[in-house]
mmCIF file of C-alpha atoms in Angstrom:
data_model
loop_
_atom_site.group_PDB
_atom_site.id
_atom_site.type_symbol
_atom_site.label_atom_id
_atom_site.label_comp_id
_atom_site.label_asym_id
_atom_site.label_seq_id
_atom_site.Cartn_x
_atom_site.Cartn_y
_atom_site.Cartn_z
ATOM 1 C CA UNK A 1 -10.155 -116.428 113.411
ATOM 2 C CA UNK A 2 -11.235 -112.962 112.236
ATOM 3 C CA UNK A 3 -14.291 -112.795 110.020
ATOM 4 C CA UNK A 4 -13.683 -111.224 106.601
ATOM 5 C CA UNK A 5 -15.662 -108.159 105.581
ATOM 6 C CA UNK A 6 -18.015 -109.022 102.724
ATOM 7 C CA UNK A 7 -19.084 -105.826 101.012
ATOM 8 C CA UNK A 8 -22.143 -105.096 98.860
ATOM 9 C CA UNK A 9 -20.127 -102.539 96.967
ATOM 10 C CA UNK A 10 -17.428 -99.918 97.085
ATOM 11 C CA UNK A 11 -18.176 -96.213 97.172
ATOM 12 C CA UNK A 12 -15.338 -93.683 96.762
ATOM 13 C CA UNK A 13 -12.849 -96.434 97.643
ATOM 14 C CA UNK A 14 -14.708 -97.432 100.827
ATOM 15 C CA UNK A 15 -16.180 -100.967 100.958
ATOM 16 C CA UNK A 16 -19.712 -100.995 102.414
ATOM 17 C CA UNK A 17 -22.565 -103.390 103.073
ATOM 18 C CA UNK A 18 -26.240 -102.700 103.753
ATOM 19 C CA UNK A 19 -27.629 -104.604 106.730
ATOM 20 C CA UNK A 20 -31.192 -105.932 106.933
ATOM 21 C CA UNK A 21 -32.088 -103.213 109.479
ATOM 22 C CA UNK A 22 -31.009 -100.468 107.064
ATOM 23 C CA UNK A 23 -27.747 -99.661 108.831
ATOM 24 C CA UNK A 24 -24.525 -99.514 106.816
ATOM 25 C CA UNK A 25 -21.193 -101.118 107.736
ATOM 26 C CA UNK A 26 -18.058 -99.655 106.150
ATOM 27 C CA UNK A 27 -14.451 -100.769 106.269
ATOM 28 C CA UNK A 28 -12.372 -97.740 107.202
ATOM 29 C CA UNK A 29 -8.645 -98.062 107.929
ATOM 30 C CA UNK A 30 -9.044 -101.781 108.665
ATOM 31 C CA UNK A 31 -11.934 -101.228 111.101
ATOM 32 C CA UNK A 32 -15.623 -101.962 110.557
ATOM 33 C CA UNK A 33 -17.637 -98.842 111.330
ATOM 34 C CA UNK A 34 -21.448 -98.988 111.627
ATOM 35 C CA UNK A 35 -23.389 -96.048 110.184
ATOM 36 C CA UNK A 36 -27.056 -95.215 110.672
ATOM 37 C CA UNK A 37 -27.932 -95.143 106.943
ATOM 38 C CA UNK A 38 -26.761 -94.349 103.415
ATOM 39 C CA UNK A 39 -26.988 -90.605 104.093
ATOM 40 C CA UNK A 40 -24.406 -90.954 106.843
ATOM 41 C CA UNK A 41 -22.143 -92.864 104.420
ATOM 42 C CA UNK A 42 -22.451 -90.032 101.897
ATOM 43 C CA UNK A 43 -21.613 -87.524 104.651
ATOM 44 C CA UNK A 44 -18.590 -89.536 105.814
ATOM 45 C CA UNK A 45 -17.240 -89.808 102.271
ATOM 46 C CA UNK A 46 -17.925 -86.135 101.618
ATOM 47 C CA UNK A 47 -16.067 -85.213 104.802
ATOM 48 C CA UNK A 48 -13.104 -87.422 103.912
ATOM 49 C CA UNK A 49 -12.934 -86.006 100.396
ATOM 50 C CA UNK A 50 -13.232 -82.461 101.688
ATOM 51 C CA UNK A 51 -10.404 -82.992 104.190
ATOM 52 C CA UNK A 52 -8.207 -84.608 101.544
ATOM 53 C CA UNK A 53 -8.833 -81.745 99.119
ATOM 54 C CA UNK A 54 -8.035 -78.995 101.615
ATOM 55 C CA UNK A 55 -4.714 -77.314 101.235
ATOM 56 C CA UNK A 56 -3.598 -74.128 102.972
ATOM 57 C CA UNK A 57 -4.175 -72.082 99.808
ATOM 58 C CA UNK A 58 -7.672 -73.559 99.248
ATOM 59 C CA UNK A 59 -8.968 -73.714 102.800
ATOM 60 C CA UNK A 60 -12.086 -71.690 101.968
ATOM 61 C CA UNK A 61 -14.529 -72.458 99.206
ATOM 62 C CA UNK A 62 -14.935 -69.774 96.570
ATOM 63 C CA UNK A 63 -18.010 -67.627 97.032
ATOM 64 C CA UNK A 64 -19.563 -68.973 93.798
ATOM 65 C CA UNK A 65 -19.456 -72.589 95.040
ATOM 66 C CA UNK A 66 -21.010 -71.602 98.369
ATOM 67 C CA UNK A 67 -23.740 -69.788 96.451
ATOM 68 C CA UNK A 68 -24.411 -72.855 94.287
ATOM 69 C CA UNK A 69 -24.677 -75.102 97.364
ATOM 70 C CA UNK A 70 -26.992 -72.662 99.123
ATOM 71 C CA UNK A 71 -29.072 -72.232 95.978
ATOM 72 C CA UNK A 72 -29.505 -75.985 95.566
ATOM 73 C CA UNK A 73 -30.431 -76.277 99.248
ATOM 74 C CA UNK A 74 -33.015 -73.510 98.850
ATOM 75 C CA UNK A 75 -34.437 -75.187 95.748
ATOM 76 C CA UNK A 76 -34.694 -78.427 97.653
ATOM 77 C CA UNK A 77 -36.655 -76.688 100.447
ATOM 78 C CA UNK A 78 -38.988 -75.188 97.843
ATOM 79 C CA UNK A 79 -39.467 -78.663 96.361
ATOM 80 C CA UNK A 80 -40.382 -80.115 99.753
ATOM 81 C CA UNK A 81 -42.881 -77.302 100.270
ATOM 82 C CA UNK A 82 -44.301 -78.119 96.843
ATOM 83 C CA UNK A 83 -44.921 -81.644 98.113
ATOM 84 C CA UNK A 84 -47.187 -80.217 100.769
ATOM 85 C CA UNK A 85 -49.012 -77.926 98.347
ATOM 86 C CA UNK A 86 -49.052 -80.270 95.337
ATOM 87 C CA UNK A 87 -50.016 -79.267 91.829
ATOM 88 C CA UNK A 88 -50.286 -80.593 88.265
ATOM 89 C CA UNK A 89 -48.773 -77.392 86.931
ATOM 90 C CA UNK A 90 -45.034 -77.013 86.546
ATOM 91 C CA UNK A 91 -43.347 -75.923 89.753
ATOM 92 C CA UNK A 92 -41.466 -72.960 88.273
ATOM 93 C CA UNK A 93 -39.404 -72.304 91.428
ATOM 94 C CA UNK A 94 -38.026 -75.846 91.393
ATOM 95 C CA UNK A 95 -37.485 -75.810 87.625
ATOM 96 C CA UNK A 96 -35.593 -72.504 87.609
ATOM 97 C CA UNK A 97 -33.554 -73.321 90.700
ATOM 98 C CA UNK A 98 -32.470 -76.759 89.533
ATOM 99 C CA UNK A 99 -31.880 -75.764 85.916
ATOM 100 C CA UNK A 100 -29.533 -73.006 87.143
ATOM 101 C CA UNK A 101 -26.889 -75.690 87.717
ATOM 102 C CA UNK A 102 -27.557 -78.857 85.729
ATOM 103 C CA UNK A 103 -23.914 -79.915 86.125
ATOM 104 C CA UNK A 104 -24.312 -80.010 89.927
ATOM 105 C CA UNK A 105 -27.464 -82.119 89.508
ATOM 106 C CA UNK A 106 -25.574 -84.540 87.249
ATOM 107 C CA UNK A 107 -22.755 -84.783 89.792
ATOM 108 C CA UNK A 108 -25.242 -85.662 92.537
ATOM 109 C CA UNK A 109 -26.920 -88.306 90.349
ATOM 110 C CA UNK A 110 -23.472 -89.789 89.626
ATOM 111 C CA UNK A 111 -22.719 -89.835 93.368
ATOM 112 C CA UNK A 112 -26.017 -91.593 94.108
ATOM 113 C CA UNK A 113 -25.236 -94.181 91.429
ATOM 114 C CA UNK A 114 -21.734 -94.749 92.819
ATOM 115 C CA UNK A 115 -23.213 -95.141 96.312
ATOM 116 C CA UNK A 116 -25.600 -97.811 95.050
ATOM 117 C CA UNK A 117 -28.814 -95.871 95.648
ATOM 118 C CA UNK A 118 -29.624 -95.420 91.950
ATOM 119 C CA UNK A 119 -29.026 -98.646 90.015
ATOM 120 C CA UNK A 120 -29.819 -97.266 86.555
ATOM 121 C CA UNK A 121 -32.018 -94.790 84.684
ATOM 122 C CA UNK A 122 -34.317 -95.598 81.759
ATOM 123 C CA UNK A 123 -35.188 -92.609 79.569
ATOM 124 C CA UNK A 124 -38.073 -91.896 77.222
ATOM 125 C CA UNK A 125 -39.149 -88.613 75.619
ATOM 126 C CA UNK A 126 -41.560 -87.588 78.396
ATOM 127 C CA UNK A 127 -40.338 -89.512 81.426
ATOM 128 C CA UNK A 128 -37.517 -91.322 83.159
ATOM 129 C CA UNK A 129 -37.554 -94.402 85.373
ATOM 130 C CA UNK A 130 -35.025 -94.181 88.181
ATOM 131 C CA UNK A 131 -34.437 -97.781 89.226
ATOM 132 C CA UNK A 132 -33.218 -97.977 92.821
ATOM 133 C CA UNK A 133 -31.749 -100.718 95.003
ATOM 134 C CA UNK A 134 -34.450 -101.366 97.588
ATOM 135 C CA UNK A 135 -32.150 -102.002 100.597
ATOM 136 C CA UNK A 136 -30.241 -98.778 99.955
ATOM 137 C CA UNK A 137 -33.460 -96.875 99.192
ATOM 138 C CA UNK A 138 -35.099 -98.123 102.389
ATOM 139 C CA UNK A 139 -32.004 -97.139 104.407
ATOM 140 C CA UNK A 140 -32.011 -93.596 103.003
ATOM 141 C CA UNK A 141 -33.629 -90.587 104.629
ATOM 142 C CA UNK A 142 -36.725 -89.050 103.086
ATOM 143 C CA UNK A 143 -34.852 -85.980 101.801
ATOM 144 C CA UNK A 144 -32.330 -88.178 99.970
ATOM 145 C CA UNK A 145 -35.164 -90.062 98.281
ATOM 146 C CA UNK A 146 -36.814 -86.833 97.106
ATOM 147 C CA UNK A 147 -33.449 -85.447 96.002
ATOM 148 C CA UNK A 148 -32.689 -88.529 93.881
ATOM 149 C CA UNK A 149 -35.825 -87.976 91.804
ATOM 150 C CA UNK A 150 -35.432 -84.191 91.657
ATOM 151 C CA UNK A 151 -31.836 -84.367 90.456
ATOM 152 C CA UNK A 152 -32.821 -86.699 87.602
ATOM 153 C CA UNK A 153 -35.704 -84.311 86.821
ATOM 154 C CA UNK A 154 -33.151 -81.471 86.762
ATOM 155 C CA UNK A 155 -30.893 -83.099 84.183
ATOM 156 C CA UNK A 156 -33.604 -84.658 81.986
ATOM 157 C CA UNK A 157 -36.603 -82.301 81.936
ATOM 158 C CA UNK A 158 -37.150 -80.054 78.903
ATOM 159 C CA UNK A 159 -37.135 -76.247 79.173
ATOM 160 C CA UNK A 160 -40.916 -76.130 79.820
ATOM 161 C CA UNK A 161 -40.533 -78.473 82.818
ATOM 162 C CA UNK A 162 -43.203 -80.950 81.691
ATOM 163 C CA UNK A 163 -41.507 -84.206 82.590
ATOM 164 C CA UNK A 164 -42.108 -87.108 84.963
ATOM 165 C CA UNK A 165 -39.551 -89.131 86.889
ATOM 166 C CA UNK A 166 -40.751 -92.439 88.336
ATOM 167 C CA UNK A 167 -38.711 -94.051 91.106
ATOM 168 C CA UNK A 168 -39.039 -97.848 90.903
ATOM 169 C CA UNK A 169 -37.545 -100.739 92.838
ATOM 170 C CA UNK A 170 -34.995 -102.929 91.069
ATOM 171 C CA UNK A 171 -36.413 -106.192 92.405
ATOM 172 C CA UNK A 172 -40.095 -105.455 92.987
ATOM 173 C CA UNK A 173 -40.569 -102.897 90.156
ATOM 174 C CA UNK A 174 -42.972 -100.986 92.454
ATOM 175 C CA UNK A 175 -43.221 -97.227 92.136
ATOM 176 C CA UNK A 176 -41.727 -95.680 95.281
ATOM 177 C CA UNK A 177 -42.538 -92.099 94.306
ATOM 178 C CA UNK A 178 -42.343 -89.689 91.405
ATOM 179 C CA UNK A 179 -41.611 -86.132 90.382
ATOM 180 C CA UNK A 180 -44.236 -84.779 88.025
ATOM 181 C CA UNK A 181 -43.541 -81.343 86.557
ATOM 182 C CA UNK A 182 -41.228 -80.552 89.466
ATOM 183 C CA UNK A 183 -43.605 -81.763 92.207
ATOM 184 C CA UNK A 184 -42.704 -84.786 94.371
ATOM 185 C CA UNK A 185 -45.352 -87.441 94.948
ATOM 186 C CA UNK A 186 -44.887 -90.464 97.163
ATOM 187 C CA UNK A 187 -47.082 -93.507 97.444
#
């Protein structure tokens, strides 16, 4: 008798479960497919959505969307470099780059919530707690973890950039890392 697929959730119409070793199983076209981590799930879904959205008349992305993607990638690289340098002052490069497209940051936060990485966000005037699902967080790559905090910083920080985002576990309530004034800090 075939074993039924018991999912932890559904992301973009694809049932998934997080295994104890951090790998992800998805049900795709009636077949269980094992993925290395949550980042690979996001890439698979992105690829499926991209293929479904392509039509002969829209086979190339408009220049403006490519620029936005490249800009966000460049900002992310600057943010990672800021991790190495570290500072209590506002990282102006990160602030300006992220604030250039707050809507894209919001879309990425929504995607991370749909994927089960971000469980919920608690806001106050000077900070935000990003509460994450530990199994999904542990299965994610380092860059995805940094990006989760930076994208919340992008959509919630004031114009002067003085804002802190704490990433905390849902079950253990431990701080996993934070973005302070645009600079990533991990424990």
